[in-house]
Amino acid sequence: MGPNPFIGVVYHWIGGLASATNFVPFRGIKRWSWEIFWIIQGIAAWLIAPMVLALLLVPNLFRVLHAAPSSSMGYACFWGVMWGVGGLTFGLSIRYLGIALGYAIALGFCTAFGTLMPPIFSGQMSSILHEASGQVILAGVGVCMVAIAVSGLAGYSKEHEISSEDRAEAGERDFSFGKGLAVAIFAGIMSSCFAYGLAAGKPIAEIARVELIAQHRLDLWQNLPVLVVVLWGGFVTNFLWSLFLIIKNRSFAQFAGAPGINPMGATTVAAEQDEVDLTRRLTGQTLVKNYILAALAGVIWYFQFFFYSMGQTKMGKYDFSSWTLHMASIIIFATLWGVALHEWKGTSRRTKALVALGLFLLVGSTVVVGYGNYLKVR
C-alpha cells in the first residue's frame, strides 16, 4: 500500500488517545490495591490482547515467530523486559503527578531517548541531518521537547496552587511534584526501551510482511508479531514486581473480595472514609466491576501500540519519527483528559495558559514531523 505520512499521523493520534485513556478506568475501581488491578490489566494488555489480535490478523503467526532469527526474538524480548521497568515506574508517576503532568514529564524523556537513540545506533543519523526532510523531522522533535518543558512548568505551578481537597477529588491524593518528577524521569528513560524492542524486531516484521502479502492480506499488520514478543518481556517484569508486592502486602485475598485501598481512585473527602474501610468485603457486583475495569484498562492500553504499529508502516523511510508522533499524541490527549477530569481545578490563569501553550506546541510538533515525512516520500 505504500507510505502515507498523513494517514500515519492519524493512526498515531488514535493510538495516543488509547494510551491517554488507559488510566481512566482505574479511577472507578473500588478498594483494590495497586498491585491487584495492575497485574490484571497487565495480563489483558501484554498477553491476551496482543496474541488474540495477531492470531486474527496475521496468517500463520506461530510459523512467523518460529522462522524469525533467534537474535531478533531475544533482543526484542530483552528490551521488553527493560521497558517493563519503565512501565512499572510510569504507573507510579501517574499516581504522584496525575494524568496530565505524569504523562507530560515521563513521556518527554521517553520521546527524546526513544526517537533519537535507534537511528543513532543504526548509523542513520548522518543521512537524517543532511536531508531537508530529516531536518524538518528533528525540528518537530525539538518543538515537542519545548512543549513538554512548558507542561512541566505548568505542573510545578499547580503544586503550589491546588488544594488537597481538589487533588483528592481528581484522584491525586498522593500528589508530590518532587517525588513524582524523579520517578517520571526514570520511567521515561526506561520506557523508551520499547522503541529499541520494535527496532530489534524488524526482521520479525519483514517475515510477517512476506507472509501477509503471500496470503493477499494487508501489510499494515506486519508489526503485530513484534508487539507479541516485546510485550512478553514487559509482562515478565510487571508480573514479578506485582507478585512481590502481593506477597509483601498480603493482598492476595483481594482477588476474592477482601478490601484494600485504590491510590488512584477519585473520591470526595466525605466519601474517602468508605474507600479506606478495611473491615467490609467487596460485594460480588463490585468485585466483577473491578475485574472488568482493570481488564478494560489493559485492552485500551494495548490499542495504543496496535495503532502505533499501523502508523509506523505509513511513515516511510524515517519511521523513527513515529515514536515522537506517538508520544506527542499521548500527551495531547492526556492533557485533555486532565482538563476533563478537573485536574487543573483551582489553578491560576497563568498555569492554565501554560497548559494551553503546551498543548498547542504538541499539536504543532505532530504536524511538523508529519510534514517532514511527507517531504521524504513525495
XYZ file of C-alpha atoms in Angstrom:
378
model
C 0.000 0.000 0.000
C 2.992 2.345 0.331
C 3.830 5.164 2.759
C 1.315 7.886 3.564
C 2.592 10.058 6.446
C -0.667 11.941 6.973
C -2.644 8.726 7.422
C 0.202 7.609 9.687
C -0.253 10.706 11.839
C -3.969 9.923 12.202
C -3.161 6.373 13.314
C -0.711 7.753 15.880
C -3.352 10.168 17.170
C -5.776 7.276 17.682
C -3.055 5.331 19.468
C -2.313 8.355 21.637
C -5.969 8.616 22.605
C -5.979 4.940 23.606
C -2.859 5.340 25.757
C -4.090 8.503 27.463
C -7.416 6.807 28.235
C -5.776 3.729 29.763
C -5.608 5.065 33.335
C -9.166 6.424 33.405
C -10.852 3.067 34.254
C -8.562 2.735 37.289
C -10.371 5.653 38.887
C -13.576 3.617 39.128
C -12.009 0.587 40.839
C -13.209 0.254 44.442
C -10.976 -0.796 47.343
C -8.344 -2.724 45.410
C -4.637 -2.174 45.959
C -2.456 -1.004 43.085
C -0.701 -4.351 42.554
C -4.019 -6.194 42.155
C -5.510 -4.138 39.359
C -2.080 -3.589 37.787
C -1.430 -7.298 37.213
C -4.950 -7.871 35.876
C -4.629 -5.057 33.361
C -1.159 -6.416 32.523
C -2.483 -9.871 31.641
C -5.056 -8.270 29.350
C -2.620 -5.744 27.842
C 0.576 -7.760 27.446
C -0.610 -11.338 26.940
C -4.222 -11.712 25.830
C -4.904 -8.701 23.565
C -1.670 -8.828 21.501
C -1.900 -12.588 20.952
C -5.599 -12.591 20.027
C -5.315 -9.730 17.523
C -2.103 -11.087 15.989
C -3.725 -14.510 15.544
C -6.750 -12.898 13.899
C -4.856 -10.595 11.532
C -1.523 -12.312 10.771
C -1.779 -15.703 8.996
C 0.439 -18.478 10.383
C 1.588 -16.363 13.325
C 3.494 -19.146 15.066
C 5.271 -20.068 11.827
C 6.345 -16.426 11.510
C 7.712 -16.410 15.058
C 9.452 -19.753 14.569
C 11.138 -18.520 11.362
C 12.373 -15.293 12.979
C 16.104 -15.019 13.815
C 16.770 -16.012 17.408
C 18.804 -12.828 17.918
C 15.863 -10.655 16.870
C 13.491 -12.559 19.142
C 15.952 -12.378 22.036
C 16.716 -8.668 21.756
C 13.059 -7.738 21.243
C 12.145 -9.656 24.397
C 15.119 -8.215 26.332
C 14.169 -4.631 25.520
C 10.622 -5.534 26.505
C 11.893 -6.553 29.944
C 13.732 -3.225 30.238
C 10.631 -1.367 29.091
C 8.662 -3.233 31.758
C 10.705 -1.446 34.424
C 9.651 1.849 32.853
C 6.042 0.723 32.710
C 6.028 -0.015 36.422
C 7.501 3.309 37.428
C 5.313 5.088 34.876
C 2.280 3.933 36.834
C 3.810 5.465 39.954
C 4.449 8.753 38.148
C 0.731 8.968 37.301
C -0.058 8.260 40.938
C 2.198 11.073 42.205
C 1.663 13.641 39.423
C -1.780 12.975 37.962
C -2.639 12.026 34.384
C -1.777 15.281 32.616
C 1.533 16.085 34.300
C 2.687 12.486 34.768
C 2.287 11.751 31.079
C 3.965 15.023 30.059
C 7.171 14.595 32.062
C 7.639 10.826 31.760
C 6.868 10.773 28.065
C 9.087 13.790 27.451
C 12.176 11.787 28.331
C 10.686 8.747 26.626
C 10.273 10.829 23.457
C 13.853 12.051 23.387
C 15.523 8.704 24.024
C 13.059 6.574 22.050
C 13.192 8.810 18.977
C 16.887 9.599 18.692
C 18.729 6.544 20.003
C 17.550 3.945 17.400
C 18.748 5.975 14.355
C 21.985 6.836 16.177
C 22.734 3.168 16.846
C 21.748 2.156 13.288
C 24.010 4.816 11.729
C 21.065 6.592 10.114
C 21.502 9.906 11.920
C 24.086 11.283 9.468
C 21.736 11.000 6.483
C 18.895 12.443 8.555
C 20.951 15.522 9.390
C 21.936 16.125 5.754
C 18.443 15.942 4.231
C 15.790 18.652 4.381
C 13.105 16.133 5.350
C 15.234 14.827 8.222
C 15.967 18.344 9.439
C 12.252 19.171 9.479
C 11.538 15.989 11.460
C 14.223 16.835 14.020
C 12.795 20.356 14.286
C 9.445 18.776 15.100
C 11.119 16.672 17.798
C 12.611 19.872 19.210
C 9.187 21.566 19.295
C 7.841 18.518 21.121
C 10.545 18.780 23.782
C 9.838 22.503 24.294
C 6.153 21.687 24.684
C 6.919 19.084 27.328
C 9.084 21.587 29.243
C 6.163 24.038 29.215
C 3.858 21.299 30.519
C 6.333 20.555 33.303
C 6.378 24.229 34.284
C 2.580 24.162 34.440
C 2.779 21.215 36.828
C 5.269 22.993 39.051
C 2.890 25.941 39.309
C -0.002 23.607 40.003
C 1.685 22.099 43.056
C 1.704 25.498 44.750
C -1.868 26.436 43.826
C -4.185 23.434 44.164
C -5.777 22.357 47.447
C -5.607 18.846 48.927
C -9.414 18.542 48.627
C -9.292 19.241 44.891
C -6.470 16.729 44.478
C -8.495 14.027 46.215
C -11.496 14.711 44.007
C -9.293 14.433 40.914
C -7.779 11.132 42.109
C -4.481 12.730 43.170
C -4.406 12.096 46.901
C -0.706 11.166 46.733
C 0.350 14.169 44.609
C 4.033 15.013 45.119
C 5.886 17.013 42.469
C 9.396 16.264 43.764
C 8.903 12.530 44.215
C 6.852 12.281 41.039
C 9.463 14.173 38.999
C 12.239 11.744 39.976
C 10.076 8.714 39.228
C 8.817 10.180 35.942
C 12.336 10.901 34.663
C 13.447 7.324 35.375
C 10.205 5.928 33.920
C 10.599 7.972 30.750
C 14.162 6.819 30.121
C 13.324 3.147 30.705
C 10.051 3.314 28.753
C 11.995 4.372 25.664
C 13.319 0.793 25.543
C 10.055 -0.137 23.840
C 11.274 1.710 20.753
C 14.509 -0.301 20.855
C 12.463 -3.500 21.062
C 10.462 -2.534 17.983
C 13.687 -1.749 16.114
C 15.211 -5.098 17.148
C 12.076 -6.861 15.916
C 12.205 -5.529 12.349
C 13.347 -8.933 10.950
C 10.224 -10.458 12.526
C 8.087 -7.782 10.870
C 9.698 -8.460 7.490
C 8.875 -12.177 7.707
C 5.309 -11.271 8.690
C 5.054 -8.856 5.753
C 6.082 -11.566 3.292
C 3.509 -13.926 4.811
C 0.773 -11.281 4.664
C 1.454 -10.465 1.021
C 1.565 -14.164 0.111
C -1.875 -14.561 1.693
C -3.187 -11.415 -0.037
C -3.576 -9.622 3.277
C -2.689 -6.039 4.240
C 0.951 -5.499 5.195
C -0.431 -2.949 7.658
C -0.357 -5.721 10.274
C 3.307 -6.695 9.858
C 4.386 -5.279 13.236
C 1.797 -7.167 15.309
C 4.053 -10.234 15.830
C 6.806 -7.890 17.048
C 4.439 -6.486 19.664
C 3.719 -10.005 20.897
C 7.422 -10.646 21.566
C 8.238 -7.260 23.112
C 5.220 -7.470 25.389
C 6.198 -10.942 26.567
C 9.282 -9.316 28.040
C 7.288 -6.456 29.528
C 4.900 -8.868 31.207
C 7.728 -10.733 32.967
C 8.940 -7.589 34.737
C 5.485 -6.415 35.753
C 4.358 -9.869 36.887
C 7.377 -10.371 39.145
C 7.043 -6.933 40.753
C 3.298 -7.270 41.259
C 3.812 -10.731 42.786
C 6.424 -9.279 45.141
C 4.004 -6.566 46.275
C 1.145 -9.047 46.688
C 3.310 -11.195 48.979
C 4.763 -8.196 50.819
C 1.394 -6.504 51.377
C -0.514 -9.774 51.854
C -3.082 -8.560 49.360
C -3.741 -11.837 47.511
C -7.166 -12.188 49.177
C -8.320 -9.051 47.350
C -8.731 -11.157 44.208
C -11.658 -12.809 46.004
C -13.177 -9.690 47.575
C -11.027 -8.691 50.542
C -10.850 -4.870 50.744
C -7.839 -2.693 50.023
C -7.159 0.925 49.066
C -7.040 2.211 45.499
C -4.423 5.020 45.482
C -5.679 6.220 42.094
C -9.389 6.275 42.883
C -11.233 9.559 42.538
C -13.234 10.494 45.612
C -14.598 13.374 47.619
C -13.324 13.944 51.133
C -16.649 12.751 52.552
C -16.548 9.525 50.537
C -12.923 8.813 51.425
C -13.939 7.125 54.681
C -15.764 4.442 52.707
C -12.726 3.945 50.494
C -10.450 3.117 53.433
C -12.955 0.865 55.265
C -10.876 -2.328 55.553
C -13.458 -4.303 57.523
C -16.136 -4.652 54.840
C -15.645 -7.115 51.958
C -16.452 -6.124 48.409
C -19.837 -7.192 47.103
C -19.947 -9.602 44.176
C -21.128 -6.820 41.887
C -18.263 -4.527 42.898
C -15.717 -7.315 42.504
C -16.904 -8.144 38.981
C -16.872 -4.453 38.089
C -13.290 -4.165 39.334
C -12.184 -7.065 37.127
C -13.941 -5.566 34.114
C -12.457 -2.103 34.660
C -8.930 -3.460 35.153
C -9.161 -5.681 32.052
C -10.683 -2.817 30.065
C -7.748 -0.595 31.026
C -5.384 -3.259 29.712
C -7.152 -3.702 26.382
C -7.310 0.061 25.887
C -3.597 0.254 26.679
C -2.757 -2.365 24.038
C -4.628 -0.480 21.341
C -2.099 2.352 21.590
C 0.541 0.086 20.056
C -1.923 -1.631 17.769
C -2.449 1.733 16.063
C 1.210 2.668 16.538
C 2.241 -0.383 14.531
C -0.151 0.656 11.763
C 1.079 4.251 11.791
C 4.719 3.187 11.643
C 4.152 1.320 8.365
C 2.882 4.571 6.822
C 5.735 6.897 7.824
C 8.206 5.888 5.101
C 11.995 5.657 5.405
C 12.261 7.818 8.513
C 9.818 5.784 10.552
C 11.902 6.527 13.685
C 9.788 9.689 13.902
C 6.784 7.513 14.748
C 7.935 7.497 18.356
C 7.750 11.282 18.588
C 4.297 11.313 16.985
C 3.087 8.632 19.347
C 4.415 10.314 22.488
C 3.148 13.755 21.478
C -0.298 12.332 20.732
C -0.432 10.633 24.127
C 0.435 13.853 25.931
C -2.122 15.816 23.898
C -4.962 13.519 24.885
C -3.676 13.077 28.447
C -3.763 16.863 28.826
C -7.329 16.936 27.514
C -8.298 14.161 29.948
C -6.685 16.158 32.730
C -8.867 19.129 31.838
C -12.000 16.961 31.614
C -11.270 15.350 34.997
C -10.680 18.756 36.660
C -7.015 18.071 37.445
C -6.300 21.779 36.902
C -9.223 22.984 39.012
C -8.216 25.771 41.361
C -5.108 26.795 39.412
C -4.338 30.333 38.242
C -4.821 31.769 34.767
C -1.063 31.681 34.289
C -0.934 27.927 34.936
C -3.883 27.261 32.647
C -2.245 29.395 29.961
C 0.883 27.250 30.243
C -1.253 24.133 29.821
C -2.860 25.617 26.702
C 0.522 26.679 25.277
C 1.989 23.226 25.872
C -0.998 21.622 24.146
C -0.688 23.988 21.168
C 3.010 23.232 20.776
C 2.418 19.485 20.996
C -0.172 19.584 18.220
C 2.210 21.703 16.185
C 5.049 19.212 16.686
C 2.987 16.359 15.222
C 2.191 18.491 12.174
C 5.869 19.391 11.657
C 7.025 15.773 11.995
C 4.304 14.581 9.641
C 5.297 17.208 7.080
C 8.951 16.141 7.321
C 7.974 12.560 6.497
C 5.820 13.818 3.635
C 8.844 15.596 2.140
C 10.741 12.308 2.194
C 8.119 10.178 0.435
C 6.582 12.626 -2.028
